[in-house]
Amino acid sequence: MKITVIGTGYVGLVSGTCMAEVGNDVLCLDVDPAKIQLLEDGGIPIFEPGLQEMVRRNVAAGRLHFTTDVEKAAHFGTVQFIAVGTPPDEDGSADMKYVTAAARNIGKYMTDYKVVVDKSTVPVGTADAVRAAIAEELHKRGVDTPYSVVSNPEFLKEGAAVEDFMKPDRIIVGCDDEQAALNMRALYAPFQRNHDRLILMDIRSAELTKYAANAMLATRISFMNELANLAEKLGADIESVRKGIGSDPRIGYDFLYAGAGYGGSCFPKDVKALIKTAADDAGLELKVLTAVEVANDAQKHVLGRKIKARFGDDLSGKHFALWGLAFKANTDDMREATSREVIKDLLAAGATVTAYDPEAMPAAQHCFPNEPGLSYGANQTDTLEHADALVIVTEWKEFRSPNFATLKAALKNPVIFDGRNMYDAKLVRAMGFEYLAIGR
Ligand SMILES: NC(=O)c1ccc[n+]([C@@H]2O[C@H](COP(=O)([O-])OP(=O)(O)OC[C@H]3O[C@@H](n4cnc5c(N)ncnc54)[C@H](O)[C@@H]3O)[C@@H](O)[C@H]2O)c1
């Protein structure tokens, strides 16, 4: 199949590469010439395990191409995936300007039948808007080329994106015509050889399914974070509570970890956008989700609060080692990362910070350009020099089993603030650390 992917970011690059991997001819378009140049030079703009090798393999096989040429991209694929960003607008709603621009570009140049697939996370009703934008462009040209619009939200997780795309738990396809449904079935057949995982539904339900999934996951996290804060006050350990409730198959163990708040490019913006859609388009107040967001915003400052409770509100002259900047492990994504709030809290109180992250330090430098109070370590041990305490914000594997003796010797005070509950609290305390984690 000939496929165009519009938007070569986390979702577009992973989807495009995986579709090339199974034999399709894929052209990835982006408006960012630097990104396309880097890809054409054999580089890769994001860190995602397994992706670089797969990109190289498919470029070498002649199945994966990159371009900034909008017209060429519109002509290329029978299937046109829209995978551009949908960042939050100032009022919290999803900003649709990139999706609309992508749709218009298709309409401006297409000359034969296209299946236009919304892969970006978009509010209910977007497929109608995409259909209208294309129709308008065709009308301006005085042509009546046929096309279908499909909703196919993406569920990949950064850090495991290639694996998720190659072996999806489910493929949601919202579609209202036969021809497009056949195309989508054919396209996804190689990714579900074991059993059919494609769930076909109407377009609006497909659009809502993506928001519902992220909203549910965010709700579990905020719920556990609130219980963790309660557990601390009551002298309980949230980790024991997690195991206790996770064993109930109706609840399950996944996504029940208490921590320093969720971040990333999806949960915060999708929760906001769903609240906004409900209010504006349906006159409904989503009370549970509103609380989820409020709880998460507060949780991102829980480490800052604990640090001040231990060292005082004025942190002038204090220095902290910080492990983990990315919003979660196995990615370099700093969008809405909790580390940003922790660093801001510490710097605002007068402290200095030396941070280390295996992948996200370049992205962090963009978030905090020329910040005199923030420096970066060459490795995790390097950050500990002159540090009053260690603060852990991201759950990278390499932080799981540090040399605690070295850690204790290097820190001015044997104090660990653990925003991801990485360690066995009893063990770490028995080694003489003051261990301030979440809900323990
Ligand atoms: N990142 C994730 O883990 C994830 C997972 C599932 C769904 N999503 C959704 O997928 C969408 C994309 O997310 P992302 O993280 O890949 O974003 P991203 O910011 O990494 O990538 C978007 C890309 O689109 C490009 N772009 C913008 N307008 C364009 C246009 N008119 N033509 C061509 N390219 C254009 C940008 O330059 C950018 O490279 C969002 O709606 C997001 O919510 C993201």
GROMACS .gro file of C-alpha atoms and ligand atoms in nm, residues 5-13 29-32 35 46 48 67 70 82-87 97-103 105 119-122 153-159 161 210-211 214 265-266 269-270 327-328 333 335, ligand 1:
model
   99
    5VAL     CA    1   0.198   1.015   0.710
    6ILE     CA    2   0.148   1.386   0.780
    7GLY     CA    3   0.345   1.493   1.088
    8THR     CA    4   0.667   1.307   1.165
    9GLY     CA    5   0.671   1.333   1.545
   10TYR     CA    6   0.649   1.057   1.808
   11VAL     CA    7   0.331   0.913   1.658
   12GLY     CA    8   0.393   0.984   1.289
   13LEU     CA    9   0.749   0.855   1.278
   29LEU     CA   10   0.584   1.459   0.567
   30ASP     CA   11   0.674   1.730   0.814
   31VAL     CA   12   0.668   2.109   0.804
   32ASP     CA   13   0.987   2.121   1.011
   35LYS     CA   14   1.355   1.735   1.137
   46ILE     CA   15   1.343   1.145   1.921
   48GLU     CA   16   1.242   0.564   2.128
   67THR     CA   17   0.974   1.504   0.266
   70VAL     CA   18   0.320   1.900   0.072
   82ILE     CA   19  -0.290   1.287   0.987
   83ALA     CA   20  -0.053   1.257   1.286
   84VAL     CA   21   0.020   1.621   1.363
   85GLY     CA   22   0.019   1.770   1.713
   86THR     CA   23  -0.301   1.877   1.890
   87PRO     CA   24  -0.156   2.086   2.174
   97LYS     CA   25  -0.498   2.437   1.354
   98TYR     CA   26  -0.240   2.175   1.253
   99VAL     CA   27  -0.506   1.912   1.179
  100THR     CA   28  -0.706   2.160   0.971
  101ALA     CA   29  -0.394   2.271   0.781
  102ALA     CA   30  -0.306   1.906   0.707
  103ALA     CA   31  -0.661   1.838   0.580
  105ASN     CA   32  -0.329   2.048   0.206
  119LYS     CA   33  -0.458   0.945   1.396
  120SER     CA   34  -0.397   1.253   1.609
  121THR     CA   35  -0.600   1.268   1.929
  122VAL     CA   36  -0.886   1.493   1.828
  153PRO     CA   37  -0.676   0.703   1.729
  154GLU     CA   38  -0.332   0.587   1.835
  155PHE     CA   39  -0.270   0.411   2.167
  156LEU     CA   40   0.109   0.364   2.158
  157LYS     CA   41   0.304   0.446   2.474
  158GLU     CA   42   0.625   0.644   2.443
  159GLY     CA   43   0.910   0.422   2.558
  161ALA     CA   44   0.597   0.272   2.103
  210LYS     CA   45  -0.920   0.772   2.282
  211TYR     CA   46  -1.011   1.044   2.532
  214ASN     CA   47  -0.652   0.844   2.870
  265SER     CA   48   0.220   1.498   2.591
  266CYS     CA   49  -0.110   1.316   2.634
  269LYS     CA   50  -0.382   1.786   2.753
  270ASP     CA   51  -0.639   1.514   2.685
  327PHE     CA   52   0.806   1.262   3.208
  328LYS     CA   53   0.857   0.887   3.230
  333ASP     CA   54   0.996   1.376   2.617
  335ARG     CA   55   0.632   1.785   2.777
  441LIG     N1   56   0.317   1.108   2.188
  441LIG     C1   57   0.238   1.010   2.222
  441LIG     O1   58   0.273   0.924   2.303
  441LIG     C2   59   0.101   0.998   2.162
  441LIG     C3   60   0.030   0.877   2.175
  441LIG     C4   61  -0.096   0.866   2.118
  441LIG     C5   62  -0.151   0.974   2.051
  441LIG     N2   63  -0.082   1.091   2.042
  441LIG     C6   64  -0.143   1.201   1.967
  441LIG     O2   65  -0.085   1.204   1.838
  441LIG     C7   66  -0.072   1.339   1.791
  441LIG     C8   67   0.073   1.369   1.759
  441LIG     O3   68   0.149   1.361   1.879
  441LIG     P1   69   0.308   1.358   1.878
  441LIG     O4   70   0.351   1.336   2.018
  441LIG     O5   71   0.355   1.268   1.771
  441LIG     O6   72   0.337   1.512   1.837
  441LIG     P2   73   0.477   1.575   1.789
  441LIG     O7   74   0.471   1.716   1.831
  441LIG     O8   75   0.591   1.489   1.833
  441LIG     O9   76   0.469   1.566   1.629
  441LIG     C9   77   0.383   1.639   1.549
  441LIG    C10   78   0.457   1.676   1.420
  441LIG    O10   79   0.365   1.730   1.327
  441LIG    C11   80   0.433   1.829   1.252
  441LIG     N3   81   0.333   1.914   1.181
  441LIG    C12   82   0.254   2.011   1.231
  441LIG     N4   83   0.173   2.059   1.136
  441LIG    C13   84   0.200   1.993   1.021
  441LIG    C14   85   0.147   1.995   0.890
  441LIG     N5   86   0.047   2.077   0.856
  441LIG     N6   87   0.201   1.912   0.798
  441LIG    C15   88   0.300   1.828   0.831
  441LIG     N7   89   0.351   1.819   0.956
  441LIG    C16   90   0.303   1.900   1.050
  441LIG    C17   91   0.519   1.899   1.354
  441LIG    O11   92   0.625   1.970   1.294
  441LIG    C18   93   0.566   1.780   1.439
  441LIG    O12   94   0.689   1.727   1.391
  441LIG    C19   95  -0.131   1.426   1.902
  441LIG    O13   96  -0.266   1.448   1.875
  441LIG    C20   97  -0.118   1.339   2.025
  441LIG    O14   98  -0.213   1.369   2.123
  441LIG    C21   99   0.043   1.105   2.094
   0.00000   0.00000   0.00000
